[in-house]
mmCIF file of C-alpha atoms in Angstrom:
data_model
loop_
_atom_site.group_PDB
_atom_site.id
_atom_site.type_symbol
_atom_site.label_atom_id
_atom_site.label_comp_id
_atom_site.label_asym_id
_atom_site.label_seq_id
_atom_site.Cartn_x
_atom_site.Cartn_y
_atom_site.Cartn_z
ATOM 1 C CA UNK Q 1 3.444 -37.452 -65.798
ATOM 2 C CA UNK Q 2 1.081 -35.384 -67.651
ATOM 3 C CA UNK Q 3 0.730 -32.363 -69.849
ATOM 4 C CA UNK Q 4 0.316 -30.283 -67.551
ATOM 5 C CA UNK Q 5 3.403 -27.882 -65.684
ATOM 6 C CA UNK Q 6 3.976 -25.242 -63.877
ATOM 7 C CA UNK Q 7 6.690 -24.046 -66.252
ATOM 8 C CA UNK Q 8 8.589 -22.973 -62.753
ATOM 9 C CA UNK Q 9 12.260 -24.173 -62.195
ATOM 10 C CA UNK Q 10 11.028 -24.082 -57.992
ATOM 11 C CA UNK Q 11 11.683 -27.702 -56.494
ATOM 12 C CA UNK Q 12 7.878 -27.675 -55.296
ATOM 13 C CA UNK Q 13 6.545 -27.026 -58.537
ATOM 14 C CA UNK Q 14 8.460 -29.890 -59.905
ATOM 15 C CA UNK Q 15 7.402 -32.204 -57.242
ATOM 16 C CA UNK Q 16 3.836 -31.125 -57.801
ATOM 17 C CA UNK Q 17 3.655 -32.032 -61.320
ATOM 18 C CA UNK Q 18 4.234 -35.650 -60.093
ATOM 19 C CA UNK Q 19 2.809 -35.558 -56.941
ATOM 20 C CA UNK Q 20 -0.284 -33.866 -57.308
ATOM 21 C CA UNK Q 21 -2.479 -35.152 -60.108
ATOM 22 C CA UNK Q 22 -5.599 -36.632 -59.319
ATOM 23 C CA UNK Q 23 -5.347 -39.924 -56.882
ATOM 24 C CA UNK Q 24 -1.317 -39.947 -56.616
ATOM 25 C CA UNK Q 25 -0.852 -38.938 -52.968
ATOM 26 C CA UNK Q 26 -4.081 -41.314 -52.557
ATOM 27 C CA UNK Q 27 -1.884 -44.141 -53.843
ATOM 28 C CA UNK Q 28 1.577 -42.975 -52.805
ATOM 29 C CA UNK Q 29 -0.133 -43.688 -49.443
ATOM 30 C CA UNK Q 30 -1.225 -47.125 -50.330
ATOM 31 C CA UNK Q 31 2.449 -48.094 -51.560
ATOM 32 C CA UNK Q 32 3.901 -46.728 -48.263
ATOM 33 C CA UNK Q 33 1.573 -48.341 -46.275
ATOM 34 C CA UNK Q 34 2.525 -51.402 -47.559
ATOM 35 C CA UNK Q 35 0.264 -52.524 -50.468
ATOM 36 C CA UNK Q 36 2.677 -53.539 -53.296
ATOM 37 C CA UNK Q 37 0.106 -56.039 -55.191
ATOM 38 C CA UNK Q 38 -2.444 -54.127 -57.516
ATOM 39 C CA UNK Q 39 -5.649 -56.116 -56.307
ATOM 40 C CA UNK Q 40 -4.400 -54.953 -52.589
ATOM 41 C CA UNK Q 41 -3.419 -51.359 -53.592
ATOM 42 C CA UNK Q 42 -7.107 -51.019 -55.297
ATOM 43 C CA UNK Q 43 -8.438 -52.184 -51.835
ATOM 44 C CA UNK Q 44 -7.018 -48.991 -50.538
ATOM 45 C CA UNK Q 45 -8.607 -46.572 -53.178
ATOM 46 C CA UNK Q 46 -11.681 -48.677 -54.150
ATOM 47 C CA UNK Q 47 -13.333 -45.893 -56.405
ATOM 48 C CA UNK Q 48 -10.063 -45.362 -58.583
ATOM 49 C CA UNK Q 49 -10.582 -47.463 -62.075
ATOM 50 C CA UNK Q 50 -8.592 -49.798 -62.556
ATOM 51 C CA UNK Q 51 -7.518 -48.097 -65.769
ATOM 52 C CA UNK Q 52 -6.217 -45.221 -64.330
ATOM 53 C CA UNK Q 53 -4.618 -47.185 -61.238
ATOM 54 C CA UNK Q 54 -2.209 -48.919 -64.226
ATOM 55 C CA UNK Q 55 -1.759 -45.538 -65.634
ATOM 56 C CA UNK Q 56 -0.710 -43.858 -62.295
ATOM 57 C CA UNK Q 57 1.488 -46.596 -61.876
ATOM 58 C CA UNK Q 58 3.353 -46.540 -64.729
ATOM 59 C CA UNK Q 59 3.750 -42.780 -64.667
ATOM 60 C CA UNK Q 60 5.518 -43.485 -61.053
ATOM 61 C CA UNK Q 61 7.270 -46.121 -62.267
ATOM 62 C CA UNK Q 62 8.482 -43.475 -64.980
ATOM 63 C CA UNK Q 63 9.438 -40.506 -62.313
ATOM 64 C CA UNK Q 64 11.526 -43.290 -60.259
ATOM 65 C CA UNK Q 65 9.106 -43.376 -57.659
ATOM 66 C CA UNK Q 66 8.355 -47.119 -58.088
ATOM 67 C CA UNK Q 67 9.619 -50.135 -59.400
ATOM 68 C CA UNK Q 68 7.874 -53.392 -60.750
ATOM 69 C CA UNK Q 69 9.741 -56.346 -59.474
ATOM 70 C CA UNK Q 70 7.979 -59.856 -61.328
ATOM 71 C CA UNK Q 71 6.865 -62.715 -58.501
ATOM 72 C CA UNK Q 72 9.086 -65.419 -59.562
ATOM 73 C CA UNK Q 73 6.431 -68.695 -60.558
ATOM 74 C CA UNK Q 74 4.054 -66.454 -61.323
ATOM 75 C CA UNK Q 75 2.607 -63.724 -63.344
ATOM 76 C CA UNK Q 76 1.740 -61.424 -60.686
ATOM 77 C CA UNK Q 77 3.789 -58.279 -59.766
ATOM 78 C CA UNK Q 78 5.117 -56.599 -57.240
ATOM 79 C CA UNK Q 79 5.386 -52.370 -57.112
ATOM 80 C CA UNK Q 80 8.096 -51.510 -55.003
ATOM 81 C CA UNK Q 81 8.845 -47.944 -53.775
ATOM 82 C CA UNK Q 82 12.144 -47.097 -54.690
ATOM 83 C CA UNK Q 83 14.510 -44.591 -52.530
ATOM 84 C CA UNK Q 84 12.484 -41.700 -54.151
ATOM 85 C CA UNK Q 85 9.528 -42.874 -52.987
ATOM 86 C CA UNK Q 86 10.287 -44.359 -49.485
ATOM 87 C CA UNK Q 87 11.852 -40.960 -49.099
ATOM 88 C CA UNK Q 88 8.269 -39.534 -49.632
ATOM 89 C CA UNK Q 89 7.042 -41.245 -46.426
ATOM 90 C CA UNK Q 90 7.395 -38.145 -44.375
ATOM 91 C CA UNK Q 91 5.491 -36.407 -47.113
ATOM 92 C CA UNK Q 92 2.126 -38.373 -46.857
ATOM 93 C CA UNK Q 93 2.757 -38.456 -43.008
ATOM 94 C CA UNK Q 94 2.634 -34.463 -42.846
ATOM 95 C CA UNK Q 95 -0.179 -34.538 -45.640
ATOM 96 C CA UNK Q 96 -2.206 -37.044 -43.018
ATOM 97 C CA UNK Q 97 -1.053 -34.875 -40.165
ATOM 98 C CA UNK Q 98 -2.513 -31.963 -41.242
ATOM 99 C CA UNK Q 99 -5.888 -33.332 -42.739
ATOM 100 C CA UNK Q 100 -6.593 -34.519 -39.646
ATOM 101 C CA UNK Q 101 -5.959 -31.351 -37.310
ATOM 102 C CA UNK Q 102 -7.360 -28.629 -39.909
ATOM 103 C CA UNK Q 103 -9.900 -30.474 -42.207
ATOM 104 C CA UNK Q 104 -13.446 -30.605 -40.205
ATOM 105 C CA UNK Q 105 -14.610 -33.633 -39.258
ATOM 106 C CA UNK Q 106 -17.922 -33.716 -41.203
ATOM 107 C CA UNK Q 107 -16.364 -33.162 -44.858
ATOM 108 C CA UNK Q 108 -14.492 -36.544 -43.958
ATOM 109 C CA UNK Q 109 -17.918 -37.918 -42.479
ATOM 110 C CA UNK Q 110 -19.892 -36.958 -45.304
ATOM 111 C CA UNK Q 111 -17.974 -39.309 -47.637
ATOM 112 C CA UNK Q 112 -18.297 -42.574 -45.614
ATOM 113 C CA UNK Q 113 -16.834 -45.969 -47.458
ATOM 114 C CA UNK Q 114 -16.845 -49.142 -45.378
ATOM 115 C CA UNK Q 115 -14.454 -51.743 -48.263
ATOM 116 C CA UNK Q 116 -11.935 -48.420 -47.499
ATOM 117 C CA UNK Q 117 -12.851 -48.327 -43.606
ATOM 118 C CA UNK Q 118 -12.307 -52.260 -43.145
ATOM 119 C CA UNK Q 119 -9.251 -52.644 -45.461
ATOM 120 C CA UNK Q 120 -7.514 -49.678 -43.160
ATOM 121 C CA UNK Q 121 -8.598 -51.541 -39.862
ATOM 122 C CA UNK Q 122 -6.854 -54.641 -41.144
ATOM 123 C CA UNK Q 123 -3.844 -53.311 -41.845
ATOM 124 C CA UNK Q 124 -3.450 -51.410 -38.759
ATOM 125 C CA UNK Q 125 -5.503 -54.214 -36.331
ATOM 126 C CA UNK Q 126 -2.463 -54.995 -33.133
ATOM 127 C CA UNK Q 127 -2.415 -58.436 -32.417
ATOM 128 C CA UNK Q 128 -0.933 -58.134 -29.514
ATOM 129 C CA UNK Q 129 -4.122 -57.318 -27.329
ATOM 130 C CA UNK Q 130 -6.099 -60.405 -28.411
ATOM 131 C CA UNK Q 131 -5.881 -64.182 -26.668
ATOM 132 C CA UNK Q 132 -3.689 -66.421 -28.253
ATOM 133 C CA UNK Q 133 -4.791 -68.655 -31.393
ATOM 134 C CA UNK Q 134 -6.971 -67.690 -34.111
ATOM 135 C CA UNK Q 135 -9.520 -64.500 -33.570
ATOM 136 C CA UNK Q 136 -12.275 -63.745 -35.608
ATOM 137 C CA UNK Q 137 -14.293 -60.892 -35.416
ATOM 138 C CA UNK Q 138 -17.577 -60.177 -37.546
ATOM 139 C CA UNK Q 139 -18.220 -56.370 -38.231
ATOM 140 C CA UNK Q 140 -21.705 -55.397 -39.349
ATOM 141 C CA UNK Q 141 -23.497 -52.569 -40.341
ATOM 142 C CA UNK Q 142 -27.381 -53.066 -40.824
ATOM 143 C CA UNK Q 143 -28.163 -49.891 -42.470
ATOM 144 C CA UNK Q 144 -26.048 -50.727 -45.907
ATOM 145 C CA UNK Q 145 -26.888 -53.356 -48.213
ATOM 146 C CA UNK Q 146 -26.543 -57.070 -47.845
ATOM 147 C CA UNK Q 147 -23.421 -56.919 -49.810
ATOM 148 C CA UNK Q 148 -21.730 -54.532 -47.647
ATOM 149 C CA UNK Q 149 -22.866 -55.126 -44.584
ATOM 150 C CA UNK Q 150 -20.969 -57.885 -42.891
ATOM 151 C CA UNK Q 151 -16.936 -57.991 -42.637
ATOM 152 C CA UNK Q 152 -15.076 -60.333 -40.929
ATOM 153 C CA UNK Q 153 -11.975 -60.098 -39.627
ATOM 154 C CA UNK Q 154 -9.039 -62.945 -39.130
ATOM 155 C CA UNK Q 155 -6.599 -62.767 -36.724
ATOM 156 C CA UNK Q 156 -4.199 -65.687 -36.944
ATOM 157 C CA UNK Q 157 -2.324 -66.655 -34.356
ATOM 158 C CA UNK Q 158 0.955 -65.757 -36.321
ATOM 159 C CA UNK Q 159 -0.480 -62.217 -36.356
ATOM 160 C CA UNK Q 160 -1.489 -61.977 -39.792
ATOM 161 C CA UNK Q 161 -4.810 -60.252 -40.696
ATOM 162 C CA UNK Q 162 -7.367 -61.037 -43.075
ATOM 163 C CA UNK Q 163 -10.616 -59.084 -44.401
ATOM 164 C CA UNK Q 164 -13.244 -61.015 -45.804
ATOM 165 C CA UNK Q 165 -16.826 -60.241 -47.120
ATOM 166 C CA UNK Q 166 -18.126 -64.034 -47.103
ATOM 167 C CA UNK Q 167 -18.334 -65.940 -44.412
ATOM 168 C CA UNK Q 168 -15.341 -67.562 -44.147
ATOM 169 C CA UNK Q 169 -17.120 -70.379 -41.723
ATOM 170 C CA UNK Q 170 -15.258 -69.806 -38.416
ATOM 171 C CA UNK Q 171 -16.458 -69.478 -34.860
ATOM 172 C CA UNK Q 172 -16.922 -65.687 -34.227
ATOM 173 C CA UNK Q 173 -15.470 -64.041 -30.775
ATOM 174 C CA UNK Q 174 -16.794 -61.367 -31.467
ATOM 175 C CA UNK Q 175 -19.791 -59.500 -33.133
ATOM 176 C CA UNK Q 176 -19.777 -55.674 -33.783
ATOM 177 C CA UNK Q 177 -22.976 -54.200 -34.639
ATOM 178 C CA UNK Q 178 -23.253 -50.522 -35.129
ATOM 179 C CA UNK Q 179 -23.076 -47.997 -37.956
ATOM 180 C CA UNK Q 180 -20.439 -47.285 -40.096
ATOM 181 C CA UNK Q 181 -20.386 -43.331 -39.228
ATOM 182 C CA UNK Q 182 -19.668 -44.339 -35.481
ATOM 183 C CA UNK Q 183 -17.283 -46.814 -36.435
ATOM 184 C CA UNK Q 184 -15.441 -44.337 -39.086
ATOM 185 C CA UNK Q 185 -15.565 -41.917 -35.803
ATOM 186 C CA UNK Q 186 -13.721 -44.036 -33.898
ATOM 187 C CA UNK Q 187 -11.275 -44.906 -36.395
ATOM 188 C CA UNK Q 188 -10.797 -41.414 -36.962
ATOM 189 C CA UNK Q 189 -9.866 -40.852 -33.229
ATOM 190 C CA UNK Q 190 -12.766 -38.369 -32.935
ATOM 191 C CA UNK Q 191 -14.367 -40.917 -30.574
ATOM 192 C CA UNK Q 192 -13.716 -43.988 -28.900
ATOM 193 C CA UNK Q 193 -15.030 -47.235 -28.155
ATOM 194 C CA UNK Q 194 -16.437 -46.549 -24.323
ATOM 195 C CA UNK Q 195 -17.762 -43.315 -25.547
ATOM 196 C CA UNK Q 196 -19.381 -44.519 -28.013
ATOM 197 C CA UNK Q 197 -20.693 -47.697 -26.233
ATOM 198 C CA UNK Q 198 -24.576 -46.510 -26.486
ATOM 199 C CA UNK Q 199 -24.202 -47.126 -30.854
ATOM 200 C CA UNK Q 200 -22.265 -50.673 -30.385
ATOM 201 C CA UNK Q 201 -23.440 -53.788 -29.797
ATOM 202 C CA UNK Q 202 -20.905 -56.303 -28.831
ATOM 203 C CA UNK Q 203 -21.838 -59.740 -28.381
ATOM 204 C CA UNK Q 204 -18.985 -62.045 -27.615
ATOM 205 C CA UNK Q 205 -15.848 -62.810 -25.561
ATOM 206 C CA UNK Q 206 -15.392 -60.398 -22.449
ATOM 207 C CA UNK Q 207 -11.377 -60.064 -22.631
ATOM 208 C CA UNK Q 208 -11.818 -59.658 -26.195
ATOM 209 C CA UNK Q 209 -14.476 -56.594 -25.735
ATOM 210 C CA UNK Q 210 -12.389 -55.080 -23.042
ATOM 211 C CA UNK Q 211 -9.232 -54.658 -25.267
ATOM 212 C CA UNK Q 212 -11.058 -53.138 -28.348
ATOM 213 C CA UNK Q 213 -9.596 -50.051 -28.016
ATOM 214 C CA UNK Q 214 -6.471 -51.203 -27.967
ATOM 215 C CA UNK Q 215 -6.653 -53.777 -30.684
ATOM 216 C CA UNK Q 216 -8.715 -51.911 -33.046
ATOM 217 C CA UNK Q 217 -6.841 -50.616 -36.190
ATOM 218 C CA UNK Q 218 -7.246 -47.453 -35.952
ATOM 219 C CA UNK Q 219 -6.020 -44.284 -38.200
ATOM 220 C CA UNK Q 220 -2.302 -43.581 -37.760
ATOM 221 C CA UNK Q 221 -3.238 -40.082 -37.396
ATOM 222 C CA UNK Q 222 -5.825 -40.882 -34.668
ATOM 223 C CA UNK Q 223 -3.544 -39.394 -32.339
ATOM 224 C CA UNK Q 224 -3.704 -36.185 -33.708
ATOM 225 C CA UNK Q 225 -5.681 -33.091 -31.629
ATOM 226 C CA UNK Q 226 -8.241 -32.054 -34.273
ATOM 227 C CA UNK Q 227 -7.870 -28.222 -34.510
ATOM 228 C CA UNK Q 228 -10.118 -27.304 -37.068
ATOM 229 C CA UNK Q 229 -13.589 -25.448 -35.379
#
């Protein structure tokens, strides 16, 4: 992985030296989330280069972690986690567990990202909750620039999600106005969407507003009793 060891024969040691270099648990995440296209897996760690996204790659491909599988018809590829790595999906869930019970909240506050933010509620946005047919819901946040500060989200009636930044020219059920600290709160599960009602404004269907909570995509450690003072 790099030049860098431990020179100890321990089995956490060993694991460290591939596991702990700068971004790899970040994108060990993405890959066991589900991300196995390199545009999508940058959409989970938007301020890793490029350049060293291809190297971290490679250098799991390398340890056996993951393996590139070619999209037949096309020149795009697909990383898939091999057993190594799907066997390091109760690693990231302990690593998430814990960050969220003994890290304070404001550290996490402090380093707010709304393309990261979105691109989380997508992939973890339930269906289920929302009337049938397509549902399109516009997320904006007037305190960032133009070019961050409107999101919309597509809910298909298939139950796929998609994120876009440009109006993608559908009827909106629902606008969310507020700022993207309250909404990172309440993704974090350190508040939720009646408690926070004073900071939204939602204009828009009435079923639709009343099932946010349950809809929204929130954290997967939301659940998770902060403990930290």
């Amino acid at each position: 992985m790099s030049n860098a060891s431990y020179f100890q024969f321990c089995p956490v040691a060993m694991a460290a030296e591939i596991l702990c270099t700068r971004w790899t648990i970040v994108l060990v995440r993405e890959l066991v989330a589900g991300s196995t296209r390199f545009n999508d897996i940058r959409r989970g760690v938007p301020r890793m280069s490029r350049t060293l996204l291809a190297q971290r790659l490679r250098e799991l491909e390398a340890a056996g972690i993951v393996e590139r599988h070619p999209v037949e018809g096309s020149q795009a590829v697909d990383y898939l986690l091999t057993d190594a790595g799907k066997d390091l999906l109760p690693v990231v869930e302990a690593f998430g567990i814990w960050g969220q019970k003994w890290v304070e909240s404001e550290p996490s506050l402090d380093r707010l990202d709304v393309s990261l933010l979105m691109w989380d509620m997508r992939r973890n946005l339930d269906p289920a909750p929302l009337p049938p047919g397509r549902t399109v819901l516009n997320f904006r946040f007037p305190e960032l620039a133009a070019s961050k500060s409107s999101w919309w989200l597509i809910v298909e009636a298939s139950g796929d999600v998609d994120l876009c930044q440009v109006d993608p020219g559908f009827d909106v059920d629902l606008f969310v106005t507020t700022d993207l600290r309250t909404m990172t709160e309440i993704w974090m599960g350190l508040t939720t969407v009646s408690k926070a009602a004073r900071k939204l404004d939602l204009d828009g269907s009435r079923d639709v507003v009343a099932s946010m909570q349950s809809w929204l995509g929130l954290s997967p450690f939301a659940t998770e009793r902060k403990l930290a003072s």
